[in-house]
PDB file of C-alpha atoms in Angstrom:
ATOM      1  CA  GLN C   1       0.000   0.000   0.000  1.00  0.00           C
ATOM      2  CA  VAL C   2       1.269   3.453  -0.953  1.00  0.00           C
ATOM      3  CA  ARG C   3       1.128   6.310   1.487  1.00  0.00           C
ATOM      4  CA  LEU C   4       1.788  10.006   0.861  1.00  0.00           C
ATOM      5  CA  VAL C   5       2.792  12.327   3.665  1.00  0.00           C
ATOM      6  CA  GLU C   6       2.606  16.057   3.089  1.00  0.00           C
ATOM      7  CA  SER C   7       4.119  18.864   5.086  1.00  0.00           C
ATOM      8  CA  GLY C   8       4.791  22.570   4.881  1.00  0.00           C
ATOM      9  CA  GLY C   9       1.372  24.155   5.017  1.00  0.00           C
ATOM     10  CA  ASP C  10       1.139  27.236   7.210  1.00  0.00           C
ATOM     11  CA  LEU C  11      -0.272  30.725   7.672  1.00  0.00           C
ATOM     12  CA  VAL C  12       1.732  33.329   5.799  1.00  0.00           C
ATOM     13  CA  GLN C  13       1.306  36.968   4.837  1.00  0.00           C
ATOM     14  CA  ALA C  14       0.704  38.012   1.266  1.00  0.00           C
ATOM     15  CA  GLY C  15       3.973  38.238  -0.628  1.00  0.00           C
ATOM     16  CA  GLY C  16       5.548  35.520   1.482  1.00  0.00           C
ATOM     17  CA  SER C  17       6.803  32.073   0.549  1.00  0.00           C
ATOM     18  CA  LEU C  18       6.175  28.486   1.569  1.00  0.00           C
ATOM     19  CA  ARG C  19       7.590  25.137   0.516  1.00  0.00           C
ATOM     20  CA  LEU C  20       5.387  22.067   0.509  1.00  0.00           C
ATOM     21  CA  SER C  21       6.826  18.571   0.581  1.00  0.00           C
ATOM     22  CA  CYS C  22       5.289  15.204  -0.223  1.00  0.00           C
ATOM     23  CA  THR C  23       6.987  11.880   0.395  1.00  0.00           C
ATOM     24  CA  ALA C  24       5.796   8.496  -0.818  1.00  0.00           C
ATOM     25  CA  SER C  25       6.303   5.311   1.156  1.00  0.00           C
ATOM     26  CA  GLY C  26       5.224   1.690   0.879  1.00  0.00           C
ATOM     27  CA  THR C  27       6.550  -1.672  -0.129  1.00  0.00           C
ATOM     28  CA  THR C  28       5.844  -1.069  -3.833  1.00  0.00           C
ATOM     29  CA  VAL C  29       7.314   2.418  -3.965  1.00  0.00           C
ATOM     30  CA  THR C  30      10.574   2.967  -5.754  1.00  0.00           C
ATOM     31  CA  GLY C  31      11.932   6.030  -7.447  1.00  0.00           C
ATOM     32  CA  SER C  32      11.572   4.373 -10.843  1.00  0.00           C
ATOM     33  CA  ASN C  33       7.871   3.499 -10.617  1.00  0.00           C
ATOM     34  CA  LEU C  34       6.671   6.909  -9.509  1.00  0.00           C
ATOM     35  CA  ALA C  35       5.182   8.429 -12.644  1.00  0.00           C
ATOM     36  CA  ASN C  36       3.389  11.771 -12.609  1.00  0.00           C
ATOM     37  CA  MET C  37       3.616  13.768  -9.399  1.00  0.00           C
ATOM     38  CA  ALA C  38       1.269  16.679  -8.924  1.00  0.00           C
ATOM     39  CA  TRP C  39      -0.066  19.248  -6.529  1.00  0.00           C
ATOM     40  CA  TYR C  40      -3.737  20.151  -6.491  1.00  0.00           C
ATOM     41  CA  ARG C  41      -5.606  22.600  -4.314  1.00  0.00           C
ATOM     42  CA  GLN C  42      -9.152  23.125  -3.209  1.00  0.00           C
ATOM     43  CA  ALA C  43     -10.479  26.344  -1.756  1.00  0.00           C
ATOM     44  CA  PRO C  44     -13.781  26.478   0.160  1.00  0.00           C
ATOM     45  CA  GLY C  45     -16.719  26.291  -2.217  1.00  0.00           C
ATOM     46  CA  LYS C  46     -14.521  25.637  -5.241  1.00  0.00           C
ATOM     47  CA  GLN C  47     -13.533  22.599  -7.248  1.00  0.00           C
ATOM     48  CA  ARG C  48     -10.169  20.971  -6.833  1.00  0.00           C
ATOM     49  CA  GLU C  49      -7.729  22.376  -9.384  1.00  0.00           C
ATOM     50  CA  LEU C  50      -4.333  21.426 -10.696  1.00  0.00           C
ATOM     51  CA  VAL C  51      -1.532  23.605  -9.390  1.00  0.00           C
ATOM     52  CA  ALA C  52       1.502  21.903 -10.902  1.00  0.00           C
ATOM     53  CA  ARG C  53       2.516  18.561 -12.359  1.00  0.00           C
ATOM     54  CA  ILE C  54       5.890  16.982 -13.074  1.00  0.00           C
ATOM     55  CA  SER C  55       6.232  13.811 -15.097  1.00  0.00           C
ATOM     56  CA  ARG C  56       8.774  11.011 -14.800  1.00  0.00           C
ATOM     57  CA  ALA C  57      10.623  12.694 -17.662  1.00  0.00           C
ATOM     58  CA  PHE C  58      10.530  16.002 -15.748  1.00  0.00           C
ATOM     59  CA  LYS C  59       8.001  17.599 -18.063  1.00  0.00           C
ATOM     60  CA  ILE C  60       6.286  20.326 -16.030  1.00  0.00           C
ATOM     61  CA  ASP C  61       2.866  21.954 -16.275  1.00  0.00           C
ATOM     62  CA  TYR C  62       1.499  24.766 -14.131  1.00  0.00           C
ATOM     63  CA  GLY C  63      -1.952  26.131 -13.573  1.00  0.00           C
ATOM     64  CA  ASP C  64      -2.353  29.558 -15.137  1.00  0.00           C
ATOM     65  CA  SER C  65      -2.844  31.300 -11.811  1.00  0.00           C
ATOM     66  CA  VAL C  66       0.513  30.171 -10.395  1.00  0.00           C
ATOM     67  CA  LYS C  67       2.811  30.438 -13.407  1.00  0.00           C
ATOM     68  CA  GLY C  68       5.914  32.443 -12.604  1.00  0.00           C
ATOM     69  CA  ARG C  69       5.334  32.205  -8.850  1.00  0.00           C
ATOM     70  CA  PHE C  70       5.365  28.482  -8.019  1.00  0.00           C
ATOM     71  CA  ARG C  71       7.952  25.848  -8.868  1.00  0.00           C
ATOM     72  CA  ILE C  72       7.558  22.084  -8.686  1.00  0.00           C
ATOM     73  CA  SER C  73      10.491  19.708  -8.344  1.00  0.00           C
ATOM     74  CA  ARG C  74      11.067  16.052  -7.569  1.00  0.00           C
ATOM     75  CA  ASP C  75      13.776  13.905  -6.043  1.00  0.00           C
ATOM     76  CA  ASN C  76      13.315  10.283  -7.067  1.00  0.00           C
ATOM     77  CA  ARG C  77      15.995   9.021  -4.682  1.00  0.00           C
ATOM     78  CA  LYS C  78      14.022  10.418  -1.766  1.00  0.00           C
ATOM     79  CA  MET C  79      10.689   9.482  -3.377  1.00  0.00           C
ATOM     80  CA  SER C  80       9.640  13.048  -2.718  1.00  0.00           C
ATOM     81  CA  PHE C  81       8.467  16.079  -4.563  1.00  0.00           C
ATOM     82  CA  TYR C  82       8.104  19.694  -3.610  1.00  0.00           C
ATOM     83  CA  LEU C  83       6.204  22.874  -4.347  1.00  0.00           C
ATOM     84  CA  GLN C  84       8.035  26.139  -3.817  1.00  0.00           C
ATOM     85  CA  MET C  85       5.450  28.901  -3.575  1.00  0.00           C
ATOM     86  CA  ASN C  86       6.587  32.502  -3.843  1.00  0.00           C
ATOM     87  CA  SER C  87       4.747  35.812  -3.974  1.00  0.00           C
ATOM     88  CA  LEU C  88       1.767  34.228  -2.295  1.00  0.00           C
ATOM     89  CA  LYS C  89      -1.619  35.879  -2.636  1.00  0.00           C
ATOM     90  CA  PRO C  90      -4.759  35.589  -0.508  1.00  0.00           C
ATOM     91  CA  GLU C  91      -6.398  33.728  -3.405  1.00  0.00           C
ATOM     92  CA  ASP C  92      -3.804  30.972  -2.988  1.00  0.00           C
ATOM     93  CA  THR C  93      -5.500  30.047   0.278  1.00  0.00           C
ATOM     94  CA  ALA C  94      -6.633  26.428   0.010  1.00  0.00           C
ATOM     95  CA  VAL C  95      -6.002  22.882   1.105  1.00  0.00           C
ATOM     96  CA  TYR C  96      -3.148  21.559  -1.014  1.00  0.00           C
ATOM     97  CA  TYR C  97      -3.096  17.882  -1.944  1.00  0.00           C
ATOM     98  CA  CYS C  98      -0.248  15.911  -3.405  1.00  0.00           C
ATOM     99  CA  ASN C  99      -0.977  13.203  -5.932  1.00  0.00           C
ATOM    100  CA  VAL C 100       1.155  10.535  -7.525  1.00  0.00           C
ATOM    101  CA  GLN C 101       0.548   7.909 -10.163  1.00  0.00           C
ATOM    102  CA  ILE C 102       2.258   4.675  -9.312  1.00  0.00           C
ATOM    103  CA  LEU C 103       1.797   1.401 -11.188  1.00  0.00           C
ATOM    104  CA  GLY C 104      -1.311   2.815 -12.841  1.00  0.00           C
ATOM    105  CA  VAL C 105      -2.985   3.864  -9.604  1.00  0.00           C
ATOM    106  CA  ASP C 106      -3.714   7.398  -8.388  1.00  0.00           C
ATOM    107  CA  VAL C 107      -2.742   8.029  -4.772  1.00  0.00           C
ATOM    108  CA  TRP C 108      -3.626  11.157  -2.779  1.00  0.00           C
ATOM    109  CA  GLY C 109      -2.162  12.762   0.292  1.00  0.00           C
ATOM    110  CA  GLN C 110      -4.272  13.900   3.209  1.00  0.00           C
ATOM    111  CA  GLY C 111      -3.954  17.591   2.379  1.00  0.00           C
ATOM    112  CA  THR C 112      -2.159  20.483   4.037  1.00  0.00           C
ATOM    113  CA  GLN C 113      -3.689  23.887   4.714  1.00  0.00           C
ATOM    114  CA  VAL C 114      -2.129  26.986   3.219  1.00  0.00           C
ATOM    115  CA  THR C 115      -3.586  30.282   4.393  1.00  0.00           C
ATOM    116  CA  VAL C 116      -2.407  33.598   2.990  1.00  0.00           C
ATOM    117  CA  SER C 117      -3.445  36.699   4.894  1.00  0.00           C
ATOM    118  CA  SER C 118      -3.798  40.081   3.243  1.00  0.00           C
TER     119      SER C 118
END
C-alpha cells in the first residue's frame, strides 16, 4: 500500500513564501515506478484544481494562476516532490493535496492547509 505524507502548510502573509513537501512510502514504492507527481488545491466552495505537475521525464505543467510564482520539483531518490510557492496571494488560500501515479494507480495525500493573509 502506498502512502503520501505532506508537510509545509502554514499561515503566511501576502507576498511571502512556503515550501510544501510530499513523500511516498510503501513496499511497492521505488523512485523508478513513480510516474506523474502533482499538486492540487481546493479552496472552500470551489472545485479541486491542478496547481503543478511533473512527469517522470521532468516535463512540467502549471496552472495559469501560479505560473511564474510556483515551482515544482522532484527527487526520485528520496521518493519526494516539492512545491516552492513565492509571492503568495490571498487567493492561494486552500487545502493543497499531493498526488502521484504509481503502477497505474492514483494516490492522494491527506492535504495540508495553506492560508495567505492580506
